[in-house]
PDB file of C-alpha atoms in Angstrom:
ATOM      1  CA  ARG A 107      45.066 -38.338   4.702  1.00 51.00           C
ATOM      2  CA  LYS A 108      43.394 -37.058   1.449  1.00 47.00           C
ATOM      3  CA  SER A 109      39.777 -38.092   2.673  1.00 50.00           C
ATOM      4  CA  ARG A 110      40.326 -36.352   5.921  1.00 51.00           C
ATOM      5  CA  ASP A 111      41.405 -32.883   4.362  1.00 52.00           C
ATOM      6  CA  LEU A 112      38.289 -33.092   1.886  1.00 47.00           C
ATOM      7  CA  SER A 113      36.029 -33.780   4.699  1.00 46.00           C
ATOM      8  CA  ARG A 114      37.464 -30.572   6.491  1.00 48.00           C
ATOM      9  CA  LYS A 115      37.287 -28.284   3.440  1.00 46.00           C
ATOM     10  CA  LEU A 116      33.975 -29.456   2.367  1.00 47.00           C
ATOM     11  CA  THR A 117      30.808 -28.582   4.742  1.00 49.00           C
ATOM     12  CA  MET A 118      27.454 -29.602   3.662  1.00 54.00           C
ATOM     13  CA  GLY A 119      24.785 -26.634   3.428  1.00 68.00           C
ATOM     14  CA  ARG A 120      21.376 -26.720   4.885  1.00 78.00           C
ATOM     15  CA  ARG A 121      19.002 -29.284   2.958  1.00 82.00           C
ATOM     16  CA  PRO A 122      15.949 -27.653   1.235  1.00 85.00           C
ATOM     17  CA  ALA A 123      12.583 -27.827   3.262  1.00 83.00           C
ATOM     18  CA  ARG A 124      11.077 -30.084   0.618  1.00 86.00           C
ATOM     19  CA  CYS A 125      13.466 -33.061   2.007  1.00 87.00           C
ATOM     20  CA  TYR A 126      11.261 -32.753   5.129  1.00 88.00           C
ATOM     21  CA  ARG A 127       7.804 -31.762   4.286  1.00 90.00           C
ATOM     22  CA  TYR A 128       5.722 -34.863   5.033  1.00 92.00           C
ATOM     23  CA  CYS A 129       5.118 -36.428   8.557  1.00 92.00           C
ATOM     24  CA  LYS A 130       6.600 -39.918   8.367  1.00 88.00           C
ATOM     25  CA  ASP A 131       7.603 -41.122  11.794  1.00 86.00           C
ATOM     26  CA  LYS A 132       7.160 -40.680  15.121  1.00 91.00           C
ATOM     27  CA  PRO A 133       7.770 -37.248  16.745  1.00 92.00           C
ATOM     28  CA  TYR A 134      11.422 -36.862  17.545  1.00 92.00           C
ATOM     29  CA  ILE A 135      11.978 -34.285  20.399  1.00 92.00           C
ATOM     30  CA  LYS A 136      14.564 -32.585  22.109  1.00 92.00           C
ATOM     31  CA  SER A 137      15.297 -34.701  25.754  1.00 92.00           C
ATOM     32  CA  ARG A 138      18.175 -35.840  27.706  1.00 91.00           C
ATOM     33  CA  PHE A 139      18.541 -38.652  25.234  1.00 90.00           C
ATOM     34  CA  CYS A 140      18.439 -36.343  22.140  1.00 89.00           C
ATOM     35  CA  ARG A 141      21.229 -33.772  22.934  1.00 88.00           C
ATOM     36  CA  GLY A 142      23.134 -31.461  20.828  1.00 90.00           C
ATOM     37  CA  VAL A 143      20.078 -29.926  19.196  1.00 92.00           C
ATOM     38  CA  PRO A 144      20.682 -26.383  17.523  1.00 91.00           C
ATOM     39  CA  ASP A 145      18.052 -23.560  18.726  1.00 92.00           C
ATOM     40  CA  PRO A 146      15.098 -22.645  16.462  1.00 93.00           C
ATOM     41  CA  LYS A 147      15.381 -19.843  13.826  1.00 93.00           C
ATOM     42  CA  ILE A 148      12.237 -18.212  15.493  1.00 94.00           C
ATOM     43  CA  ARG A 149      12.445 -16.835  18.913  1.00 94.00           C
ATOM     44  CA  ILE A 150       9.954 -14.517  18.971  1.00 94.00           C
ATOM     45  CA  TYR A 151       6.391 -15.429  18.904  1.00 95.00           C
ATOM     46  CA  ASP A 152       4.361 -12.225  19.520  1.00 95.00           C
ATOM     47  CA  VAL A 153       4.989  -8.941  17.642  1.00 94.00           C
ATOM     48  CA  GLY A 154       2.888  -5.789  17.517  1.00 93.00           C
ATOM     49  CA  LYS A 155       1.290  -4.383  20.451  1.00 92.00           C
ATOM     50  CA  ARG A 156       1.267  -7.355  22.760  1.00 92.00           C
ATOM     51  CA  ASP A 157      -0.122  -5.714  25.701  1.00 91.00           C
ATOM     52  CA  ALA A 158      -3.057  -4.008  24.064  1.00 92.00           C
ATOM     53  CA  ASP A 159      -6.304  -4.506  26.019  1.00 92.00           C
ATOM     54  CA  VAL A 160      -8.667  -7.145  24.685  1.00 93.00           C
ATOM     55  CA  ASP A 161     -11.331  -4.559  24.236  1.00 92.00           C
ATOM     56  CA  VAL A 162      -8.944  -2.606  21.416  1.00 93.00           C
ATOM     57  CA  PHE A 163      -8.480  -5.136  18.975  1.00 94.00           C
ATOM     58  CA  PRO A 164     -12.078  -7.169  18.230  1.00 94.00           C
ATOM     59  CA  LEU A 165     -11.146  -8.447  14.822  1.00 95.00           C
ATOM     60  CA  CYS A 166      -9.167 -11.843  14.504  1.00 96.00           C
ATOM     61  CA  VAL A 167      -7.762 -12.970  11.105  1.00 96.00           C
ATOM     62  CA  HIS A 168      -6.059 -16.686  11.264  1.00 97.00           C
ATOM     63  CA  LEU A 169      -3.748 -18.354   8.598  1.00 96.00           C
ATOM     64  CA  MET A 170      -4.945 -21.840   8.721  1.00 96.00           C
ATOM     65  CA  SER A 171      -2.983 -25.252   7.272  1.00 96.00           C
ATOM     66  CA  ASP A 172      -4.810 -26.979   4.877  1.00 94.00           C
ATOM     67  CA  GLU A 173      -2.366 -29.848   4.796  1.00 94.00           C
ATOM     68  CA  LYS A 174      -0.600 -32.414   7.300  1.00 95.00           C
ATOM     69  CA  GLU A 175       3.022 -31.511   6.847  1.00 94.00           C
ATOM     70  CA  GLN A 176       5.899 -30.220   8.842  1.00 95.00           C
ATOM     71  CA  ILE A 177       6.820 -26.599   8.608  1.00 95.00           C
ATOM     72  CA  SER A 178      10.353 -25.614   9.581  1.00 94.00           C
ATOM     73  CA  ALA A 179      11.515 -22.894  12.000  1.00 94.00           C
ATOM     74  CA  GLU A 180      12.678 -20.841   9.145  1.00 94.00           C
ATOM     75  CA  CYS A 181       9.693 -20.870   7.350  1.00 95.00           C
ATOM     76  CA  LEU A 182       7.757 -19.484  10.788  1.00 96.00           C
ATOM     77  CA  GLU A 183      10.330 -16.796  10.834  1.00 96.00           C
ATOM     78  CA  ALA A 184       9.995 -15.640   7.422  1.00 96.00           C
ATOM     79  CA  ALA A 185       6.403 -15.411   7.692  1.00 96.00           C
ATOM     80  CA  ARG A 186       6.791 -13.698  11.234  1.00 96.00           C
ATOM     81  CA  ILE A 187       8.902 -11.089   9.429  1.00 96.00           C
ATOM     82  CA  VAL A 188       6.869 -10.409   6.281  1.00 96.00           C
ATOM     83  CA  VAL A 189       3.725  -9.923   8.617  1.00 96.00           C
ATOM     84  CA  ASN A 190       5.099  -7.742  10.863  1.00 96.00           C
ATOM     85  CA  LYS A 191       6.666  -5.483   8.305  1.00 96.00           C
ATOM     86  CA  TYR A 192       3.530  -5.410   6.087  1.00 96.00           C
ATOM     87  CA  MET A 193       1.382  -4.551   9.331  1.00 95.00           C
ATOM     88  CA  THR A 194       3.668  -2.002  10.721  1.00 95.00           C
ATOM     89  CA  THR A 195       3.997  -0.137   7.547  1.00 95.00           C
ATOM     90  CA  GLN A 196       0.266  -0.120   6.951  1.00 94.00           C
ATOM     91  CA  CYS A 197      -1.363  -0.092  10.513  1.00 92.00           C
ATOM     92  CA  GLY A 198       1.357   1.369  12.601  1.00 92.00           C
ATOM     93  CA  LYS A 199       3.548  -0.804  15.180  1.00 91.00           C
ATOM     94  CA  ASP A 200       0.618  -0.380  17.771  1.00 93.00           C
ATOM     95  CA  GLY A 201      -2.255  -1.248  15.414  1.00 93.00           C
ATOM     96  CA  PHE A 202      -2.045  -4.911  15.529  1.00 95.00           C
ATOM     97  CA  HIS A 203      -0.994  -7.927  17.547  1.00 95.00           C
ATOM     98  CA  MET A 204       0.255 -10.970  15.792  1.00 96.00           C
ATOM     99  CA  ARG A 205       0.831 -14.354  17.425  1.00 95.00           C
ATOM    100  CA  ILE A 206       2.542 -17.466  15.931  1.00 96.00           C
ATOM    101  CA  ARG A 207       0.587 -20.595  16.909  1.00 95.00           C
ATOM    102  CA  ALA A 208       2.719 -23.169  15.689  1.00 95.00           C
ATOM    103  CA  HIS A 209       5.916 -24.085  17.756  1.00 95.00           C
ATOM    104  CA  PRO A 210       8.803 -26.158  16.154  1.00 95.00           C
ATOM    105  CA  PHE A 211       9.615 -29.070  18.559  1.00 95.00           C
ATOM    106  CA  HIS A 212      10.287 -32.100  16.131  1.00 94.00           C
ATOM    107  CA  VAL A 213      14.058 -32.453  15.619  1.00 94.00           C
ATOM    108  CA  LEU A 214      15.458 -32.906  12.102  1.00 91.00           C
ATOM    109  CA  ARG A 215      18.360 -35.319  11.467  1.00 89.00           C
ATOM    110  CA  ILE A 216      20.813 -35.630   8.674  1.00 87.00           C
ATOM    111  CA  ASN A 217      23.444 -38.352   7.691  1.00 84.00           C
ATOM    112  CA  LYS A 218      26.214 -35.911   6.516  1.00 81.00           C
ATOM    113  CA  MET A 219      28.441 -37.118   3.663  1.00 75.00           C
ATOM    114  CA  LEU A 220      30.719 -35.813   1.038  1.00 66.00           C
ATOM    115  CA  SER A 221      29.155 -34.417  -1.977  1.00 68.00           C
ATOM    116  CA  CYS A 222      32.323 -33.588  -4.053  1.00 68.00           C
ATOM    117  CA  ALA A 223      33.484 -35.309  -7.261  1.00 67.00           C
ATOM    118  CA  GLY A 224      34.521 -38.648  -6.455  1.00 62.00           C
ATOM    119  CA  ALA A 225      33.080 -38.798  -3.103  1.00 63.00           C
ATOM    120  CA  ASP A 226      31.950 -42.438  -3.747  1.00 62.00           C
ATOM    121  CA  ARG A 227      35.565 -43.346  -3.689  1.00 60.00           C
ATOM    122  CA  LEU A 228      36.310 -41.747  -0.473  1.00 60.00           C
ATOM    123  CA  GLN A 229      33.100 -42.221   1.532  1.00 65.00           C
ATOM    124  CA  THR A 230      30.081 -44.704   1.259  1.00 68.00           C
ATOM    125  CA  GLY A 231      26.953 -44.564   3.441  1.00 73.00           C
ATOM    126  CA  MET A 232      24.982 -47.290   4.801  1.00 80.00           C
ATOM    127  CA  ARG A 233      21.201 -47.571   4.249  1.00 77.00           C
ATOM    128  CA  HIS A 234      18.836 -46.297   7.113  1.00 78.00           C
ATOM    129  CA  ALA A 235      21.597 -44.058   8.747  1.00 84.00           C
ATOM    130  CA  PHE A 236      20.519 -42.396  11.812  1.00 86.00           C
ATOM    131  CA  GLY A 237      21.956 -38.982  11.295  1.00 86.00           C
ATOM    132  CA  LYS A 238      22.760 -35.987  13.760  1.00 89.00           C
ATOM    133  CA  PRO A 239      20.604 -33.333  14.574  1.00 91.00           C
ATOM    134  CA  ILE A 240      20.268 -30.109  12.239  1.00 90.00           C
ATOM    135  CA  GLY A 241      16.974 -28.257  13.024  1.00 90.00           C
ATOM    136  CA  LEU A 242      13.767 -27.876  14.324  1.00 93.00           C
ATOM    137  CA  ILE A 243      10.306 -28.133  12.658  1.00 94.00           C
ATOM    138  CA  ALA A 244       6.433 -27.906  13.453  1.00 95.00           C
ATOM    139  CA  ARG A 245       4.285 -30.717  12.869  1.00 96.00           C
ATOM    140  CA  VAL A 246       0.930 -29.554  11.868  1.00 95.00           C
ATOM    141  CA  ARG A 247      -2.406 -31.168  10.794  1.00 95.00           C
ATOM    142  CA  ILE A 248      -5.355 -29.988   8.586  1.00 95.00           C
ATOM    143  CA  LYS A 249      -7.353 -26.993   9.948  1.00 94.00           C
ATOM    144  CA  GLN A 250      -4.469 -26.244  12.451  1.00 95.00           C
ATOM    145  CA  ILE A 251      -3.871 -22.331  13.042  1.00 96.00           C
ATOM    146  CA  LEU A 252      -0.657 -21.416  11.917  1.00 96.00           C
ATOM    147  CA  MET A 253      -0.735 -17.792  13.040  1.00 96.00           C
ATOM    148  CA  SER A 254      -3.480 -15.417  14.273  1.00 96.00           C
ATOM    149  CA  ILE A 255      -3.574 -11.323  13.782  1.00 96.00           C
ATOM    150  CA  ARG A 256      -5.971  -9.473  16.217  1.00 95.00           C
ATOM    151  CA  THR A 257      -6.626  -5.704  15.123  1.00 95.00           C
ATOM    152  CA  ARG A 258      -9.407  -3.122  14.645  1.00 95.00           C
ATOM    153  CA  GLU A 259     -12.351  -3.850  12.410  1.00 94.00           C
ATOM    154  CA  ASP A 260     -11.043  -1.131   9.901  1.00 93.00           C
ATOM    155  CA  HIS A 261      -7.955  -2.957   9.318  1.00 94.00           C
ATOM    156  CA  LYS A 262      -9.552  -6.276   8.158  1.00 94.00           C
ATOM    157  CA  ASP A 263      -8.177  -6.153   4.504  1.00 95.00           C
ATOM    158  CA  LYS A 264      -4.723  -5.386   5.791  1.00 95.00           C
ATOM    159  CA  ALA A 265      -4.896  -8.275   8.031  1.00 95.00           C
ATOM    160  CA  ILE A 266      -5.818 -10.466   5.196  1.00 96.00           C
ATOM    161  CA  GLU A 267      -3.343  -9.423   2.784  1.00 96.00           C
ATOM    162  CA  ALA A 268      -0.624  -9.824   5.588  1.00 96.00           C
ATOM    163  CA  CYS A 269      -1.907 -13.364   6.005  1.00 96.00           C
ATOM    164  CA  ARG A 270      -1.766 -13.943   2.200  1.00 96.00           C
ATOM    165  CA  ARG A 271       1.825 -12.762   2.052  1.00 96.00           C
ATOM    166  CA  ALA A 272       2.971 -15.118   5.016  1.00 96.00           C
ATOM    167  CA  GLY A 273       1.545 -17.890   2.969  1.00 95.00           C
ATOM    168  CA  TYR A 274       4.253 -17.251   0.323  1.00 95.00           C
ATOM    169  CA  LYS A 275       6.708 -18.521   2.935  1.00 95.00           C
ATOM    170  CA  ILE A 276       5.095 -21.474   4.112  1.00 94.00           C
ATOM    171  CA  PRO A 277       4.976 -24.571   2.092  1.00 93.00           C
ATOM    172  CA  GLY A 278       1.762 -26.232   1.091  1.00 92.00           C
ATOM    173  CA  ARG A 279      -2.073 -25.009   1.155  1.00 94.00           C
ATOM    174  CA  GLN A 280      -3.223 -22.468   3.749  1.00 95.00           C
ATOM    175  CA  LYS A 281      -6.672 -20.814   4.273  1.00 96.00           C
ATOM    176  CA  ILE A 282      -7.222 -17.385   5.458  1.00 96.00           C
ATOM    177  CA  CYS A 283     -10.189 -17.530   8.085  1.00 95.00           C
ATOM    178  CA  ILE A 284     -12.089 -14.613   9.956  1.00 95.00           C
ATOM    179  CA  ALA A 285     -12.841 -15.474  13.233  1.00 94.00           C
ATOM    180  CA  LYS A 286     -16.144 -15.304  14.812  1.00 93.00           C
ATOM    181  CA  GLU A 287     -14.421 -14.740  18.088  1.00 93.00           C
ATOM    182  CA  TRP A 288     -13.691 -11.411  19.863  1.00 94.00           C
ATOM    183  CA  GLY A 289      -9.846 -11.214  19.309  1.00 93.00           C
ATOM    184  CA  PHE A 290      -8.241 -14.049  20.899  1.00 94.00           C
ATOM    185  CA  THR A 291     -10.976 -14.949  23.187  1.00 92.00           C
ATOM    186  CA  ASN A 292     -13.237 -17.789  23.012  1.00 91.00           C
ATOM    187  CA  PHE A 293     -16.255 -15.923  22.890  1.00 90.00           C
ATOM    188  CA  THR A 294     -18.320 -14.507  19.843  1.00 90.00           C
ATOM    189  CA  LYS A 295     -18.769 -10.926  19.429  1.00 91.00           C
ATOM    190  CA  GLU A 296     -22.434 -11.322  20.600  1.00 88.00           C
ATOM    191  CA  GLU A 297     -21.156 -13.527  23.692  1.00 87.00           C
ATOM    192  CA  TYR A 298     -18.422 -10.877  24.563  1.00 90.00           C
ATOM    193  CA  LYS A 299     -20.855  -7.758  24.416  1.00 89.00           C
ATOM    194  CA  LEU A 300     -23.453  -9.674  26.583  1.00 83.00           C
ATOM    195  CA  TYR A 301     -21.193 -11.032  28.968  1.00 83.00           C
ATOM    196  CA  LYS A 302     -19.382  -7.676  29.412  1.00 85.00           C
ATOM    197  CA  SER A 303     -22.709  -5.791  29.963  1.00 82.00           C
ATOM    198  CA  GLN A 304     -23.409  -8.383  32.781  1.00 76.00           C
ATOM    199  CA  GLY A 305     -19.929  -8.058  34.314  1.00 76.00           C
ATOM    200  CA  ARG A 306     -19.182 -11.636  33.895  1.00 78.00           C
ATOM    201  CA  LEU A 307     -15.813 -11.165  32.041  1.00 85.00           C
ATOM    202  CA  VAL A 308     -12.570 -11.253  33.631  1.00 84.00           C
ATOM    203  CA  ASN A 309     -10.015  -9.016  31.659  1.00 87.00           C
ATOM    204  CA  GLU A 310      -6.550 -11.143  31.337  1.00 87.00           C
ATOM    205  CA  GLY A 311      -4.886  -8.546  29.288  1.00 88.00           C
ATOM    206  CA  ALA A 312      -4.836 -10.041  25.584  1.00 89.00           C
ATOM    207  CA  HIS A 313      -8.022 -12.298  26.112  1.00 89.00           C
ATOM    208  CA  ALA A 314     -10.588 -12.598  28.772  1.00 89.00           C
ATOM    209  CA  THR A 315     -12.155 -15.300  30.881  1.00 86.00           C
ATOM    210  CA  TRP A 316     -15.548 -16.174  32.060  1.00 80.00           C
ATOM    211  CA  ARG A 317     -16.679 -15.564  35.752  1.00 74.00           C
ATOM    212  CA  ARG A 318     -18.921 -18.388  36.512  1.00 69.00           C
ATOM    213  CA  ALA A 319     -21.947 -17.986  38.799  1.00 65.00           C
ATOM    214  CA  HIS A 320     -20.439 -19.948  41.556  1.00 68.00           C
ATOM    215  CA  GLY A 321     -18.377 -19.339  44.451  1.00 68.00           C
ATOM    216  CA  PRO A 322     -18.419 -16.602  47.549  1.00 70.00           C
ATOM    217  CA  LEU A 323     -20.496 -13.928  47.102  1.00 65.00           C
ATOM    218  CA  ALA A 324     -17.723 -11.640  48.822  1.00 68.00           C
ATOM    219  CA  LYS A 325     -15.460 -12.561  45.923  1.00 64.00           C
ATOM    220  CA  ALA A 326     -18.033 -11.629  43.005  1.00 60.00           C
ATOM    221  CA  GLY A 327     -18.613  -8.368  44.842  1.00 59.00           C
ATOM    222  CA  ASP A 328     -21.312  -6.009  43.230  1.00 58.00           C
ATOM    223  CA  LYS A 329     -21.213  -7.640  39.795  1.00 55.00           C
ATOM    224  CA  ALA A 330     -22.520 -11.024  41.198  1.00 55.00           C
ATOM    225  CA  VAL A 331     -25.092 -12.783  38.806  1.00 51.00           C
ATOM    226  CA  LEU A 332     -26.618 -15.704  40.298  1.00 48.00           C
ATOM    227  CA  ALA A 333     -29.627 -16.455  37.856  1.00 47.00           C
ATOM    228  CA  TYR A 334     -29.360 -19.768  36.072  1.00 43.00           C
ATOM    229  CA  GLU A 335     -30.512 -18.200  32.628  1.00 48.00           C
ATOM    230  CA  LEU A 336     -27.452 -16.132  32.661  1.00 57.00           C
ATOM    231  CA  GLU A 337     -25.225 -19.054  32.369  1.00 59.00           C
ATOM    232  CA  ARG A 338     -23.210 -19.523  29.235  1.00 62.00           C
ATOM    233  CA  LYS A 339     -24.859 -22.854  28.141  1.00 62.00           C
ATOM    234  CA  SER A 340     -28.029 -21.941  28.471  1.00 66.00           C
ATOM    235  CA  ILE A 341     -27.855 -18.907  26.665  1.00 70.00           C
ATOM    236  CA  ILE A 342     -26.187 -20.386  23.732  1.00 73.00           C
ATOM    237  CA  MET A 343     -28.506 -23.417  23.620  1.00 74.00           C
ATOM    238  CA  LYS A 344     -31.493 -20.780  23.547  1.00 77.00           C
ATOM    239  CA  ASN A 345     -30.043 -18.566  21.167  1.00 81.00           C
ATOM    240  CA  ALA A 346     -29.392 -21.719  19.018  1.00 84.00           C
ATOM    241  CA  ALA A 347     -32.919 -22.927  19.415  1.00 86.00           C
ATOM    242  CA  GLU A 348     -34.352 -19.526  18.660  1.00 89.00           C
ATOM    243  CA  LYS A 349     -32.105 -19.070  15.630  1.00 89.00           C
ATOM    244  CA  ALA A 350     -33.279 -22.699  14.340  1.00 90.00           C
ATOM    245  CA  ALA A 351     -36.713 -22.137  14.927  1.00 92.00           C
ATOM    246  CA  ALA A 352     -36.879 -18.603  12.966  1.00 93.00           C
ATOM    247  CA  GLU A 353     -35.092 -20.357  10.001  1.00 92.00           C
ATOM    248  CA  LYS A 354     -37.610 -23.366  10.035  1.00 93.00           C
ATOM    249  CA  ALA A 355     -40.657 -20.811   9.979  1.00 93.00           C
ATOM    250  CA  ALA A 356     -39.295 -18.758   7.457  1.00 94.00           C
ATOM    251  CA  ALA A 357     -38.628 -21.890   5.118  1.00 94.00           C
ATOM    252  CA  ILE A 358     -42.347 -22.886   5.932  1.00 94.00           C
ATOM    253  CA  LYS A 359     -43.654 -19.549   5.214  1.00 93.00           C
ATOM    254  CA  ALA A 360     -41.585 -19.377   1.895  1.00 93.00           C
ATOM    255  CA  ALA A 361     -42.785 -22.813   0.829  1.00 94.00           C
ATOM    256  CA  LYS A 362     -46.294 -21.826   1.481  1.00 93.00           C
ATOM    257  CA  GLU A 363     -45.863 -18.911  -0.532  1.00 94.00           C
ATOM    258  CA  ALA A 364     -44.431 -20.685  -3.459  1.00 93.00           C
ATOM    259  CA  ALA A 365     -47.301 -23.451  -3.480  1.00 93.00           C
ATOM    260  CA  ALA A 366     -49.872 -20.405  -3.584  1.00 93.00           C
ATOM    261  CA  ALA A 367     -48.227 -18.641  -6.364  1.00 93.00           C
ATOM    262  CA  TYR A 368     -48.171 -22.141  -8.256  1.00 93.00           C
ATOM    263  CA  GLN A 369     -51.765 -22.573  -7.586  1.00 92.00           C
ATOM    264  CA  LEU A 370     -52.766 -19.349  -8.547  1.00 91.00           C
ATOM    265  CA  ALA A 371     -50.885 -19.742 -12.015  1.00 91.00           C
ATOM    266  CA  LEU A 372     -52.481 -22.910 -12.535  1.00 91.00           C
ATOM    267  CA  LYS A 373     -56.014 -21.399 -11.991  1.00 90.00           C
ATOM    268  CA  LYS A 374     -55.225 -18.315 -14.520  1.00 89.00           C
ATOM    269  CA  ARG A 375     -54.038 -20.905 -17.023  1.00 88.00           C
ATOM    270  CA  ALA A 376     -57.046 -22.774 -16.600  1.00 88.00           C
ATOM    271  CA  ALA A 377     -59.296 -19.800 -17.040  1.00 88.00           C
ATOM    272  CA  LYS A 378     -57.605 -18.644 -20.260  1.00 83.00           C
ATOM    273  CA  LYS A 379     -58.151 -22.069 -21.682  1.00 74.00           C
TER     274      LYS A 379
END
């Protein structure tokens, strides 16, 4: 009776996140075999002006993980709150759009035991106990994006500061990266401007997709572009080849100038002697 009364009165608190930081076993997700899983603390993944057009926010800043680890839903919620608070006060609620890119699916388990004085006399646990679900975490890898902020170019420093503050809420190491792409799209800023001028982009709200030069002409309308050289791959390959050739030519020219200067210096030295 005494042990039952103690177990009813004493309830164990939430374990620290350091107990579940490293990825050990296989992913254990919610399913019909794993029931009774509590809901994650983070329920909102997009904050700010979510319906902003893709043309409004060209800049994108990422918070990237530098470790293979597990991040709890509480950490993600804390990071979301601090970014939302800072960006709202600095840029306004319509001056940014932040998206959490990591989702907690892995189920945590705990073997609840008494932790009071003399608990070893009342309850003894067994090794490798399976435990019951207590929460959810996200398993992330190195170079995985944890969150992304898209905003205007003049708010670049504020977005970086927001990501820096969010890093204090997440365990492990993180890196802040400035994306080459336009907003949340897959196109670089040069590609985006080029394809937009050609009418090859389909506006999807927060991002844009690329209209290929295939399909019926009636569907394409007046903005149909059928030339092969306007295909995305050919343009990227052509630009890369031209850039590599220019860099090679510049390196050769610099080497020739350095060699000529060296020969001239040798001649001057020999003339003095």
